[in-house]
Each structure stands twice: as C-alpha cells, then as structure tokens.
Amino acid sequence: HVQLVESGGGSVRPGGSLRLSCAASGLTYSHYCNAWFRQVPGKEREGVAAIDSDGKTFYADSVKGRFTISKDNSDITLYLQMNSLKSEDTAMYYCAARPGRMTANQALVEDEYVLWGRGTQVTVS
C-alpha cells in the first residue's frame, strides 16, 4: 500500500544544515504535488514548503531563502534542504502529497493533502 516515510532529522547547532528525505512506496510523485509541514507542541501545523507536479516551488515566509524543496529524478523521494537553521525551526517535520494540480494559495494548506508521513524530529539548539 501507499506509504510516505521521512528520514534525516536530528540535532544541529544554529546556523547548521540538515537534509530531510521522504521516500514514497506504492506511488511516484510525477503527477503529485508535495509539501513539508512542521509542528511544535501547542501550535498549529505549519506549511513550510511545497512543490507541484511541474516543479514550481512555494515557501513559507519564515523559511524563504534558507530551505529548498526538491524531488529526485525518479520522482520517488522528496527532499527538504535546510540551511542556516534557527532555534525557531525546531519541530516535527512531516511530508505530504496530493494528486493533481494546485494554486499558490493551496500549496501550504494542510487540508489540501491526502497522504502523510509519520514525521521526523528536527532540533536546533
């Protein structure tokens, strides 16, 4: 069955970098839009970055210029390259996917996504 599995989380000092991965099983991303969300205790889940089926990317203002979302050439793995990390980036990070196209206004909206991974923890301290 279809699964999304995140990896690459861990602990890093402020200013450091991490690369998160989200591997798909049972599907390819070729006709999907994908996104990364994050959540900390006591706060709503926040859309971080998204990429549509054509490769167009979208970013939350809080990470713009520091994070890069991408897919590999096989459309099996989704990535989030995180540079210049701040303590405020500490969160559980989730990958998500949905079929079809989307607008910029939909790209970072949680309810637009139908497939979710279980999360990987990122701690910046």
PDB file of C-alpha atoms in Angstrom:
ATOM      1  CA  HIS A   1       0.000   0.000   0.000  1.00  0.00           C
ATOM      2  CA  VAL A   2       0.984   3.641  -0.296  1.00  0.00           C
ATOM      3  CA  GLN A   3       3.404   4.948   2.336  1.00  0.00           C
ATOM      4  CA  LEU A   4       5.475   8.072   2.870  1.00  0.00           C
ATOM      5  CA  VAL A   5       8.458   7.714   5.205  1.00  0.00           C
ATOM      6  CA  GLU A   6      10.530  10.668   6.412  1.00  0.00           C
ATOM      7  CA  SER A   7      14.176  10.495   7.431  1.00  0.00           C
ATOM      8  CA  GLY A   8      17.131  12.792   8.015  1.00  0.00           C
ATOM      9  CA  GLY A   9      16.036  14.591  11.138  1.00  0.00           C
ATOM     10  CA  GLY A  10      18.309  15.132  14.089  1.00  0.00           C
ATOM     11  CA  SER A  11      20.012  17.735  16.241  1.00  0.00           C
ATOM     12  CA  VAL A  12      22.065  20.594  14.851  1.00  0.00           C
ATOM     13  CA  ARG A  13      23.524  23.855  16.136  1.00  0.00           C
ATOM     14  CA  PRO A  14      22.109  27.186  14.978  1.00  0.00           C
ATOM     15  CA  GLY A  15      23.453  28.054  11.558  1.00  0.00           C
ATOM     16  CA  GLY A  16      23.851  24.425  10.613  1.00  0.00           C
ATOM     17  CA  SER A  17      22.165  22.378   7.910  1.00  0.00           C
ATOM     18  CA  LEU A  18      20.062  19.254   7.581  1.00  0.00           C
ATOM     19  CA  ARG A  19      18.567  17.440   4.624  1.00  0.00           C
ATOM     20  CA  LEU A  20      15.258  15.685   5.123  1.00  0.00           C
ATOM     21  CA  SER A  21      14.057  12.921   2.826  1.00  0.00           C
ATOM     22  CA  CYS A  22      10.618  11.467   2.212  1.00  0.00           C
ATOM     23  CA  ALA A  23      10.532   8.171   0.361  1.00  0.00           C
ATOM     24  CA  ALA A  24       7.377   7.078  -1.401  1.00  0.00           C
ATOM     25  CA  SER A  25       6.254   3.473  -1.618  1.00  0.00           C
ATOM     26  CA  GLY A  26       3.406   2.464  -3.871  1.00  0.00           C
ATOM     27  CA  LEU A  27       3.410   5.653  -5.926  1.00  0.00           C
ATOM     28  CA  THR A  28       5.631   8.058  -7.784  1.00  0.00           C
ATOM     29  CA  TYR A  29       5.496  11.815  -7.437  1.00  0.00           C
ATOM     30  CA  SER A  30       5.369  12.511 -11.171  1.00  0.00           C
ATOM     31  CA  HIS A  31       1.735  13.635 -11.095  1.00  0.00           C
ATOM     32  CA  TYR A  32       1.644  14.783  -7.473  1.00  0.00           C
ATOM     33  CA  CYS A  33       2.127  17.928  -5.516  1.00  0.00           C
ATOM     34  CA  ASN A  34       4.280  17.500  -2.419  1.00  0.00           C
ATOM     35  CA  ALA A  35       4.920  19.510   0.695  1.00  0.00           C
ATOM     36  CA  TRP A  36       6.689  19.646   4.021  1.00  0.00           C
ATOM     37  CA  PHE A  37       4.853  20.719   7.145  1.00  0.00           C
ATOM     38  CA  ARG A  38       6.091  21.155  10.689  1.00  0.00           C
ATOM     39  CA  GLN A  39       4.516  21.267  14.107  1.00  0.00           C
ATOM     40  CA  VAL A  40       5.625  22.142  17.623  1.00  0.00           C
ATOM     41  CA  PRO A  41       3.679  21.444  20.811  1.00  0.00           C
ATOM     42  CA  GLY A  42       0.915  23.945  21.390  1.00  0.00           C
ATOM     43  CA  LYS A  43       0.902  25.281  17.836  1.00  0.00           C
ATOM     44  CA  GLU A  44      -0.935  24.506  14.623  1.00  0.00           C
ATOM     45  CA  ARG A  45       0.773  22.536  11.906  1.00  0.00           C
ATOM     46  CA  GLU A  46       2.563  24.947   9.597  1.00  0.00           C
ATOM     47  CA  GLY A  47       3.172  24.612   5.878  1.00  0.00           C
ATOM     48  CA  VAL A  48       6.890  25.009   5.193  1.00  0.00           C
ATOM     49  CA  ALA A  49       7.488  24.285   1.516  1.00  0.00           C
ATOM     50  CA  ALA A  50       5.689  22.747  -1.439  1.00  0.00           C
ATOM     51  CA  ILE A  51       6.464  21.626  -4.967  1.00  0.00           C
ATOM     52  CA  ASP A  52       3.891  20.969  -7.648  1.00  0.00           C
ATOM     53  CA  SER A  53       3.926  18.403 -10.423  1.00  0.00           C
ATOM     54  CA  ASP A  54       5.704  20.834 -12.744  1.00  0.00           C
ATOM     55  CA  GLY A  55       8.448  21.613 -10.239  1.00  0.00           C
ATOM     56  CA  LYS A  56       7.176  25.006  -9.151  1.00  0.00           C
ATOM     57  CA  THR A  57       8.054  25.678  -5.522  1.00  0.00           C
ATOM     58  CA  PHE A  58       6.392  27.581  -2.707  1.00  0.00           C
ATOM     59  CA  TYR A  59       7.783  28.566   0.682  1.00  0.00           C
ATOM     60  CA  ALA A  60       6.585  29.968   3.936  1.00  0.00           C
ATOM     61  CA  ASP A  61       7.985  33.415   4.593  1.00  0.00           C
ATOM     62  CA  SER A  62       9.743  32.108   7.689  1.00  0.00           C
ATOM     63  CA  VAL A  63      11.986  29.767   5.660  1.00  0.00           C
ATOM     64  CA  LYS A  64      12.271  31.543   2.321  1.00  0.00           C
ATOM     65  CA  GLY A  65      15.879  31.812   1.245  1.00  0.00           C
ATOM     66  CA  ARG A  66      17.022  29.143   3.707  1.00  0.00           C
ATOM     67  CA  PHE A  67      15.098  25.984   2.739  1.00  0.00           C
ATOM     68  CA  THR A  68      14.872  24.269  -0.641  1.00  0.00           C
ATOM     69  CA  ILE A  69      12.321  21.622  -1.590  1.00  0.00           C
ATOM     70  CA  SER A  70      13.053  19.219  -4.436  1.00  0.00           C
ATOM     71  CA  LYS A  71      12.334  15.782  -5.868  1.00  0.00           C
ATOM     72  CA  ASP A  72      14.772  13.264  -7.263  1.00  0.00           C
ATOM     73  CA  ASN A  73      14.787  12.316 -10.930  1.00  0.00           C
ATOM     74  CA  SER A  74      12.810   9.132 -10.340  1.00  0.00           C
ATOM     75  CA  ASP A  75      10.032  11.041  -8.531  1.00  0.00           C
ATOM     76  CA  ILE A  76      10.285   8.599  -5.634  1.00  0.00           C
ATOM     77  CA  THR A  77      11.989  10.750  -2.999  1.00  0.00           C
ATOM     78  CA  LEU A  78      11.109  14.231  -1.785  1.00  0.00           C
ATOM     79  CA  TYR A  79      13.783  16.370  -0.122  1.00  0.00           C
ATOM     80  CA  LEU A  80      13.975  19.413   2.082  1.00  0.00           C
ATOM     81  CA  GLN A  81      17.403  21.026   2.280  1.00  0.00           C
ATOM     82  CA  MET A  82      17.509  23.235   5.360  1.00  0.00           C
ATOM     83  CA  ASN A  83      20.331  25.747   5.720  1.00  0.00           C
ATOM     84  CA  SER A  84      21.036  28.500   8.228  1.00  0.00           C
ATOM     85  CA  LEU A  85      18.887  26.725  10.770  1.00  0.00           C
ATOM     86  CA  LYS A  86      17.472  28.650  13.695  1.00  0.00           C
ATOM     87  CA  SER A  87      16.128  27.509  17.031  1.00  0.00           C
ATOM     88  CA  GLU A  88      12.690  28.516  15.750  1.00  0.00           C
ATOM     89  CA  ASP A  89      12.937  25.738  13.146  1.00  0.00           C
ATOM     90  CA  THR A  90      12.764  23.088  15.863  1.00  0.00           C
ATOM     91  CA  ALA A  91       9.710  20.937  15.142  1.00  0.00           C
ATOM     92  CA  MET A  92       8.418  17.618  13.967  1.00  0.00           C
ATOM     93  CA  TYR A  93       8.577  17.695  10.177  1.00  0.00           C
ATOM     94  CA  TYR A  94       6.048  15.833   8.040  1.00  0.00           C
ATOM     95  CA  CYS A  95       5.952  15.192   4.316  1.00  0.00           C
ATOM     96  CA  ALA A  96       2.693  15.145   2.424  1.00  0.00           C
ATOM     97  CA  ALA A  97       1.375  14.519  -1.068  1.00  0.00           C
ATOM     98  CA  ARG A  98      -1.716  15.017  -3.145  1.00  0.00           C
ATOM     99  CA  PRO A  99      -2.586  14.186  -6.748  1.00  0.00           C
ATOM    100  CA  GLY A 100      -3.333  16.788  -9.336  1.00  0.00           C
ATOM    101  CA  ARG A 101      -2.579  20.463  -9.647  1.00  0.00           C
ATOM    102  CA  MET A 102      -2.839  23.285  -7.174  1.00  0.00           C
ATOM    103  CA  THR A 103      -2.634  27.032  -6.957  1.00  0.00           C
ATOM    104  CA  ALA A 104      -0.186  29.011  -4.895  1.00  0.00           C
ATOM    105  CA  ASN A 105      -2.897  29.610  -2.323  1.00  0.00           C
ATOM    106  CA  GLN A 106      -3.361  25.847  -1.867  1.00  0.00           C
ATOM    107  CA  ALA A 107       0.294  24.862  -1.725  1.00  0.00           C
ATOM    108  CA  LEU A 108       0.831  25.248   2.023  1.00  0.00           C
ATOM    109  CA  VAL A 109      -2.671  24.395   3.219  1.00  0.00           C
ATOM    110  CA  GLU A 110      -2.813  21.250   5.338  1.00  0.00           C
ATOM    111  CA  ASP A 111      -6.284  20.166   4.246  1.00  0.00           C
ATOM    112  CA  GLU A 112      -5.224  20.008   0.603  1.00  0.00           C
ATOM    113  CA  TYR A 113      -3.014  16.966   1.224  1.00  0.00           C
ATOM    114  CA  VAL A 114      -4.253  13.387   1.445  1.00  0.00           C
ATOM    115  CA  LEU A 115      -1.075  11.336   2.022  1.00  0.00           C
ATOM    116  CA  TRP A 116       1.120  11.888   5.074  1.00  0.00           C
ATOM    117  CA  GLY A 117       4.262  10.511   6.614  1.00  0.00           C
ATOM    118  CA  ARG A 118       4.713   9.958  10.336  1.00  0.00           C
ATOM    119  CA  GLY A 119       7.276  12.706  10.864  1.00  0.00           C
ATOM    120  CA  THR A 120      10.937  13.225  11.674  1.00  0.00           C
ATOM    121  CA  GLN A 121      12.175  15.418  14.518  1.00  0.00           C
ATOM    122  CA  VAL A 122      14.454  18.395  13.900  1.00  0.00           C
ATOM    123  CA  THR A 123      16.051  20.086  16.897  1.00  0.00           C
ATOM    124  CA  VAL A 124      18.157  23.231  16.568  1.00  0.00           C
ATOM    125  CA  SER A 125      19.912  24.228  19.766  1.00  0.00           C
TER     126      SER A 125
END
